């Protein structure tokens, strides 16, 4: 504390000391920052990509006008690391859903009672 009072700049971080988030390098704990997005507006629209934790991600959206609901199917394969998980935020106008995906497989999200 005394050292700081005498010289407030004694331990300020310089540019080279900041942790940089780069996909090719560590630290991996910064991978939670959002990077990818898609706009699926047509029935059976599909979007595929590779994420930090899964080699293959495929999203398919389906509208059911009679039931007033939207179904989003998310299929993941190629889990890269046992403890790695992807954070997913799905948004439909004023409704949203936050999900953490840690396992390969099929994940289904249904938004109901949409008016």
Coordinates of N, CA, C and O in Angstrom, one line a residue:
X1 N 0.8 -1.2 0.0 CA 0.0 0.0 0.0 C 0.9 1.2 0.0 O 0.6 2.2 -0.7
X2 N 1.9 1.3 0.8 CA 2.8 2.4 0.9 C 3.5 2.6 -0.5 O 3.6 3.8 -0.9
X3 N 3.9 1.5 -1.1 CA 4.5 1.6 -2.4 C 3.6 2.3 -3.5 O 4.0 3.1 -4.3
X4 N 2.3 2.0 -3.4 CA 1.3 2.5 -4.3 C 1.1 4.0 -4.0 O 0.9 4.8 -4.9
X5 N 1.1 4.4 -2.8 CA 0.9 5.8 -2.4 C 2.0 6.7 -2.9 O 1.9 7.8 -3.3
X6 N 3.2 6.1 -2.8 CA 4.4 6.9 -3.3 C 4.4 7.0 -4.8 O 4.9 8.0 -5.3
X7 N 4.0 6.0 -5.5 CA 4.1 6.0 -7.0 C 2.9 5.2 -7.5 O 2.9 4.0 -7.6
X8 N 1.7 5.8 -7.8 CA 0.5 5.1 -8.2 C 0.7 4.3 -9.5 O -0.1 3.4 -9.7
X9 N 1.7 4.6 -10.3 CA 1.8 3.9 -11.5 C 2.8 2.6 -11.4 O 3.1 2.0 -12.4
X10 N 3.2 2.3 -10.2 CA 4.2 1.2 -10.1 C 3.7 -0.1 -10.6 O 4.5 -0.9 -11.0
X11 N 2.4 -0.4 -10.6 CA 2.0 -1.7 -11.1 C 0.8 -1.6 -12.1 O 0.0 -2.5 -12.2
X12 N 0.8 -0.6 -12.9 CA -0.2 -0.5 -14.0 C 0.3 -1.4 -15.1 O 1.4 -1.5 -15.4
X13 N -0.7 -2.1 -15.7 CA -0.4 -3.1 -16.7 C 0.0 -2.3 -18.0 O -0.6 -1.3 -18.3
X14 N 1.0 -2.8 -18.6 CA 1.3 -2.3 -20.0 C 0.6 -3.1 -21.0 O 0.1 -4.1 -20.7
X15 N 0.7 -2.6 -22.3 CA 0.0 -3.3 -23.3 C 0.4 -4.8 -23.5 O -0.5 -5.7 -23.8
X16 N 1.6 -5.1 -23.3 CA 2.1 -6.5 -23.5 C 1.7 -7.4 -22.3 O 1.7 -8.6 -22.4
X17 N 1.2 -6.8 -21.2 CA 0.9 -7.7 -20.0 C -0.6 -8.0 -20.0 O -1.0 -8.9 -19.3
X18 N -1.4 -7.4 -20.9 CA -2.8 -7.7 -20.9 C -3.0 -9.1 -21.6 O -2.3 -9.5 -22.5
X19 N -4.0 -9.9 -21.1 CA -4.3 -11.2 -21.7 C -5.1 -10.9 -23.0 O -6.1 -10.2 -23.0
X20 N -4.6 -11.5 -24.1 CA -5.3 -11.3 -25.4 C -6.1 -12.5 -25.7 O -5.7 -13.7 -25.4
X21 N -7.3 -12.4 -26.2 CA -8.1 -13.5 -26.6 C -7.9 -13.8 -28.1 O -8.3 -13.1 -29.0
X22 N -7.2 -14.8 -28.3 CA -6.9 -15.3 -29.7 C -7.3 -16.7 -29.8 O -6.9 -17.5 -29.0
X23 N -8.0 -17.1 -30.8 CA -8.5 -18.5 -30.9 C -7.4 -19.5 -31.1 O -7.5 -20.7 -30.7
X24 N -6.2 -19.1 -31.6 CA -5.1 -20.1 -31.8 C -4.3 -20.3 -30.6 O -3.5 -21.2 -30.5
X25 N -4.4 -19.4 -29.6 CA -3.5 -19.5 -28.4 C -4.3 -19.6 -27.1 O -5.5 -19.3 -27.1
X26 N -3.6 -20.0 -26.1 CA -4.2 -20.0 -24.7 C -4.3 -18.5 -24.3 O -3.6 -17.7 -24.8
X27 N -5.1 -18.2 -23.3 CA -5.9 -19.0 -22.4 C -7.2 -19.3 -23.0 O -7.8 -18.5 -23.6
X28 N -7.7 -20.6 -22.8 CA -9.0 -21.0 -23.4 C -10.1 -20.5 -22.6 O -11.3 -20.5 -23.1
X29 N -9.9 -20.0 -21.4 CA -11.0 -19.5 -20.6 C -11.7 -18.3 -21.1 O -12.8 -17.9 -20.7
X30 N -11.0 -17.6 -22.1 CA -11.6 -16.5 -22.7 C -12.6 -16.8 -23.9 O -13.2 -15.9 -24.5
X31 N -12.7 -18.1 -24.2 CA -13.6 -18.5 -25.3 C -15.1 -18.3 -25.0 O -15.9 -18.5 -25.9
X32 N -15.4 -17.8 -23.8 CA -16.8 -17.6 -23.5 C -17.4 -16.3 -24.2 O -18.6 -16.1 -24.3
X33 N -16.5 -15.5 -24.7 CA -17.0 -14.3 -25.5 C -17.7 -14.7 -26.7 O -17.2 -15.5 -27.5
X34 N -18.8 -14.2 -27.0 CA -19.6 -14.5 -28.2 C -18.9 -14.1 -29.5 O -18.2 -13.1 -29.5
X35 N -19.0 -15.0 -30.5 CA -18.3 -14.7 -31.7 C -19.1 -14.9 -32.9 O -19.0 -14.3 -34.0
X36 N -20.0 -15.9 -32.9 CA -20.8 -16.3 -34.0 C -22.2 -15.9 -33.9 O -22.8 -15.8 -32.8
X37 N -22.9 -15.6 -35.1 CA -24.3 -15.3 -35.1 C -24.9 -15.7 -36.4 O -24.2 -15.8 -37.4
X38 N -26.2 -15.9 -36.4 CA -26.9 -16.3 -37.6 C -28.3 -15.8 -37.5 O -28.9 -15.6 -36.4
X39 N -28.9 -15.5 -38.7 CA -30.3 -15.1 -38.7 C -31.1 -16.1 -39.6 O -30.9 -16.1 -40.8
X40 N -31.9 -16.9 -38.9 CA -32.7 -17.9 -39.6 C -34.1 -17.4 -39.8 O -34.8 -17.4 -38.8
X41 N -34.5 -17.1 -41.0 CA -35.8 -16.5 -41.1 C -36.8 -17.3 -41.9 O -38.0 -17.0 -41.9
X42 N -36.4 -18.3 -42.6 CA -37.2 -19.2 -43.4 C -37.4 -20.5 -42.8 O -36.5 -21.0 -42.1
X43 N -38.5 -21.2 -43.1 CA -38.8 -22.5 -42.5 C -37.7 -23.5 -43.0 O -37.3 -23.4 -44.2
X44 N -37.2 -24.3 -42.1 CA -36.2 -25.3 -42.4 C -34.8 -24.6 -42.8 O -34.0 -25.2 -43.5
X45 N -34.6 -23.4 -42.4 CA -33.3 -22.7 -42.6 C -32.3 -23.5 -41.8 O -32.5 -24.0 -40.7
X46 N -31.1 -23.6 -42.4 CA -30.0 -24.4 -41.8 C -28.7 -23.5 -41.7 O -28.4 -22.7 -42.6
X47 N -28.0 -23.6 -40.6 CA -26.8 -22.9 -40.4 C -25.8 -23.9 -39.7 O -26.1 -24.5 -38.7
X48 N -24.6 -24.1 -40.3 CA -23.6 -25.0 -39.8 C -22.3 -24.2 -39.6 O -22.0 -23.3 -40.4
X49 N -21.5 -24.6 -38.6 CA -20.3 -23.9 -38.2 C -19.5 -24.8 -37.3 O -20.0 -25.7 -36.7
X50 N -18.2 -24.4 -37.1 CA -17.3 -25.0 -36.1 C -17.2 -24.0 -34.9 O -17.0 -22.8 -35.1
X51 N -17.3 -24.5 -33.7 CA -17.2 -23.7 -32.5 C -16.0 -24.0 -31.7 O -15.3 -25.0 -32.1
X52 N -15.7 -23.3 -30.7 CA -14.5 -23.6 -29.9 C -14.5 -25.0 -29.3 O -13.4 -25.6 -29.1
X53 N -15.7 -25.6 -29.0 CA -15.7 -26.9 -28.4 C -16.2 -28.0 -29.2 O -16.1 -29.2 -28.9
X54 N -16.9 -27.7 -30.4 CA -17.4 -28.8 -31.2 C -17.0 -28.6 -32.7 O -17.0 -27.4 -33.2
X55 N -16.6 -29.7 -33.3 CA -16.2 -29.6 -34.7 C -17.3 -29.2 -35.6 O -17.2 -28.5 -36.6
X56 N -18.5 -29.8 -35.4 CA -19.6 -29.6 -36.2 C -20.8 -29.2 -35.4 O -21.2 -29.9 -34.5
X57 N -21.4 -28.1 -35.8 CA -22.7 -27.6 -35.2 C -23.6 -27.3 -36.3 O -23.3 -26.7 -37.3
X58 N -24.9 -27.8 -36.2 CA -25.9 -27.5 -37.2 C -27.2 -27.1 -36.5 O -27.6 -27.8 -35.6
X59 N -27.7 -25.9 -36.9 CA -28.9 -25.4 -36.4 C -30.0 -25.5 -37.5 O -29.7 -25.1 -38.6
X60 N -31.2 -26.0 -37.2 CA -32.3 -26.0 -38.2 C -33.5 -25.4 -37.4 O -33.8 -25.8 -36.3
X61 N -34.2 -24.5 -38.1 CA -35.3 -23.9 -37.5 C -36.6 -24.3 -38.2 O -36.6 -24.5 -39.4
X62 N -37.6 -24.5 -37.4 CA -38.9 -25.0 -38.0 C -40.0 -24.2 -37.4 O -40.1 -24.0 -36.2
X63 N -40.9 -23.6 -38.2 CA -42.1 -22.8 -37.7 C -43.3 -23.7 -37.8 O -43.5 -24.4 -38.8
X64 N -44.2 -23.6 -36.8 CA -45.5 -24.2 -36.8 C -46.5 -23.1 -36.6 O -46.8 -22.8 -35.4
X65 N -47.1 -22.6 -37.7 CA -48.0 -21.5 -37.6 C -49.3 -21.9 -36.8 O -49.9 -21.1 -36.1
X66 N -49.8 -23.2 -37.0 CA -51.0 -23.6 -36.3 C -50.8 -23.6 -34.8 O -51.7 -23.2 -34.1
X67 N -49.7 -24.1 -34.3 CA -49.5 -24.2 -32.9 C -48.8 -22.9 -32.3 O -48.7 -22.7 -31.1
X68 N -48.4 -22.0 -33.2 CA -47.8 -20.7 -32.9 C -46.5 -21.0 -32.1 O -46.3 -20.5 -30.9
X69 N -45.7 -21.9 -32.6 CA -44.4 -22.2 -32.0 C -43.3 -22.3 -33.0 O -43.5 -22.6 -34.2
X70 N -42.1 -22.2 -32.5 CA -40.9 -22.3 -33.3 C -40.0 -23.3 -32.6 O -39.7 -23.3 -31.4
X71 N -39.5 -24.3 -33.4 CA -38.6 -25.3 -32.9 C -37.2 -25.1 -33.5 O -37.1 -24.9 -34.7
X72 N -36.2 -25.1 -32.6 CA -34.8 -25.0 -33.1 C -34.1 -26.3 -32.7 O -34.1 -26.6 -31.6
X73 N -33.6 -27.0 -33.7 CA -32.9 -28.2 -33.5 C -31.4 -27.9 -33.7 O -31.0 -27.3 -34.7
X74 N -30.6 -28.3 -32.7 CA -29.2 -28.1 -32.7 C -28.5 -29.5 -32.6 O -28.7 -30.2 -31.6
X75 N -27.7 -29.8 -33.6 CA -27.0 -31.1 -33.6 C -25.5 -30.8 -33.5 O -24.9 -30.0 -34.3
X76 N -24.8 -31.5 -32.6 CA -23.4 -31.3 -32.3 C -22.6 -32.6 -32.5 O -23.1 -33.6 -32.0
X77 N -21.5 -32.6 -33.1 CA -20.6 -33.7 -33.2 C -19.1 -33.2 -33.1 O -18.8 -32.1 -33.3
X78 N -18.2 -34.1 -32.7 CA -16.8 -33.8 -32.7 C -16.4 -33.0 -31.5 O -15.7 -32.0 -31.6
X79 N -16.8 -33.4 -30.3 CA -16.5 -32.7 -29.0 C -14.9 -32.7 -28.9 O -14.3 -33.7 -29.0
X80 N -14.4 -31.5 -28.8 CA -12.9 -31.3 -28.8 C -12.2 -31.6 -27.5 O -11.0 -31.9 -27.5
X81 N -12.9 -31.3 -26.4 CA -12.3 -31.4 -25.1 C -13.3 -31.9 -24.0 O -14.4 -31.3 -24.0
X82 N -13.0 -32.7 -23.2 CA -13.9 -33.3 -22.2 C -14.6 -32.2 -21.3 O -15.8 -32.3 -21.1
X83 N -13.9 -31.2 -20.9 CA -14.4 -30.2 -20.0 C -14.9 -28.9 -20.8 O -15.3 -28.0 -20.2
X84 N -14.8 -29.0 -22.1 CA -15.2 -27.8 -22.9 C -16.7 -27.8 -23.1 O -17.3 -28.8 -23.4
X85 N -17.3 -26.6 -23.1 CA -18.7 -26.4 -23.4 C -19.0 -25.1 -24.1 O -18.3 -24.1 -23.8
X86 N -19.9 -25.1 -25.0 CA -20.3 -23.9 -25.7 C -21.5 -23.3 -25.1 O -22.5 -24.0 -24.8
X87 N -21.5 -22.0 -25.0 CA -22.7 -21.2 -24.6 C -23.5 -20.8 -25.8 O -23.0 -20.3 -26.7
X88 N -24.8 -21.1 -25.7 CA -25.7 -20.7 -26.8 C -26.8 -19.8 -26.3 O -27.4 -20.0 -25.3
X89 N -27.0 -18.7 -27.1 CA -28.1 -17.8 -26.8 C -29.0 -17.8 -28.0 O -28.6 -17.4 -29.1
X90 N -30.2 -18.2 -27.8 CA -31.3 -18.2 -28.9 C -32.2 -17.1 -28.5 O -32.7 -17.0 -27.4
X91 N -32.6 -16.3 -29.5 CA -33.5 -15.2 -29.3 C -34.5 -15.1 -30.4 O -34.2 -15.3 -31.6
X92 N -35.8 -15.0 -30.0 CA -36.9 -14.8 -30.9 C -37.7 -13.6 -30.4 O -38.4 -13.8 -29.5
X93 N -37.5 -12.5 -31.0 CA -38.1 -11.2 -30.7 C -37.9 -11.0 -29.2 O -36.8 -10.8 -28.8
X94 N -38.9 -11.1 -28.3 CA -38.8 -10.8 -26.9 C -38.5 -12.0 -26.1 O -38.2 -11.9 -24.9
X95 N -38.5 -13.2 -26.7 CA -38.1 -14.4 -26.0 C -36.7 -14.8 -26.2 O -36.2 -14.6 -27.3
X96 N -36.1 -15.4 -25.2 CA -34.7 -15.8 -25.4 C -34.5 -17.1 -24.5 O -35.2 -17.3 -23.6
X97 N -33.4 -17.8 -24.8 CA -33.0 -19.0 -24.1 C -31.5 -19.1 -24.1 O -30.9 -18.9 -25.1
X98 N -31.0 -19.3 -22.9 CA -29.5 -19.4 -22.7 C -29.2 -20.9 -22.4 O -29.9 -21.4 -21.5
X99 N -28.3 -21.5 -23.1 CA -28.0 -22.9 -22.9 C -26.5 -23.1 -22.9 O -25.8 -22.5 -23.7
X100 N -26.0 -24.1 -22.1 CA -24.6 -24.5 -22.1 C -24.6 -25.9 -22.7 O -25.3 -26.8 -22.2
X101 N -23.9 -26.2 -23.7 CA -23.9 -27.5 -24.4 C -22.5 -28.1 -24.2 O -21.5 -27.6 -24.5
X102 N -22.5 -29.3 -23.5 CA -21.3 -30.0 -23.1 C -21.1 -31.3 -23.8 O -20.1 -31.9 -23.7
X103 N -22.2 -31.8 -24.4 CA -22.2 -33.2 -25.0 C -22.6 -33.2 -26.4 O -23.4 -32.4 -26.9
X104 N -22.0 -34.2 -27.2 CA -22.4 -34.4 -28.6 C -23.9 -34.8 -28.6 O -24.4 -35.5 -27.6
X105 N -24.6 -34.6 -29.7 CA -25.9 -35.1 -29.8 C -26.9 -34.1 -30.3 O -26.5 -33.0 -30.9
X106 N -28.2 -34.4 -30.1 CA -29.3 -33.5 -30.6 C -29.8 -32.8 -29.4 O -30.2 -33.3 -28.4
X107 N -30.0 -31.5 -29.6 CA -30.5 -30.6 -28.6 C -31.7 -29.9 -29.3 O -31.6 -29.3 -30.4
X108 N -32.9 -29.8 -28.6 CA -34.1 -29.3 -29.2 C -34.6 -28.2 -28.2 O -34.7 -28.4 -27.0
X109 N -34.9 -27.0 -28.8 CA -35.4 -25.9 -28.1 C -36.7 -25.5 -28.7 O -36.8 -25.3 -30.0
X110 N -37.8 -25.3 -27.9 CA -39.1 -25.0 -28.5 C -39.6 -23.7 -27.8 O -39.6 -23.6 -26.6
X111 N -39.9 -22.8 -28.6 CA -40.6 -21.5 -28.2 C -42.1 -21.6 -28.4 O -42.5 -21.7 -29.6
X112 N -42.9 -21.6 -27.4 CA -44.3 -21.8 -27.5 C -45.1 -20.6 -27.2 O -44.6 -19.6 -26.7
X113 N -46.4 -20.6 -27.6 CA -47.3 -19.5 -27.4 C -46.9 -18.2 -27.9 O -46.9 -17.2 -27.3
X114 N -46.4 -18.2 -29.2 CA -45.9 -17.0 -29.8 C -47.1 -16.3 -30.5 O -47.9 -16.9 -31.2
X115 N -47.3 -15.1 -30.2 CA -48.4 -14.4 -30.8 C -48.0 -13.3 -31.8 O -46.9 -12.8 -31.7

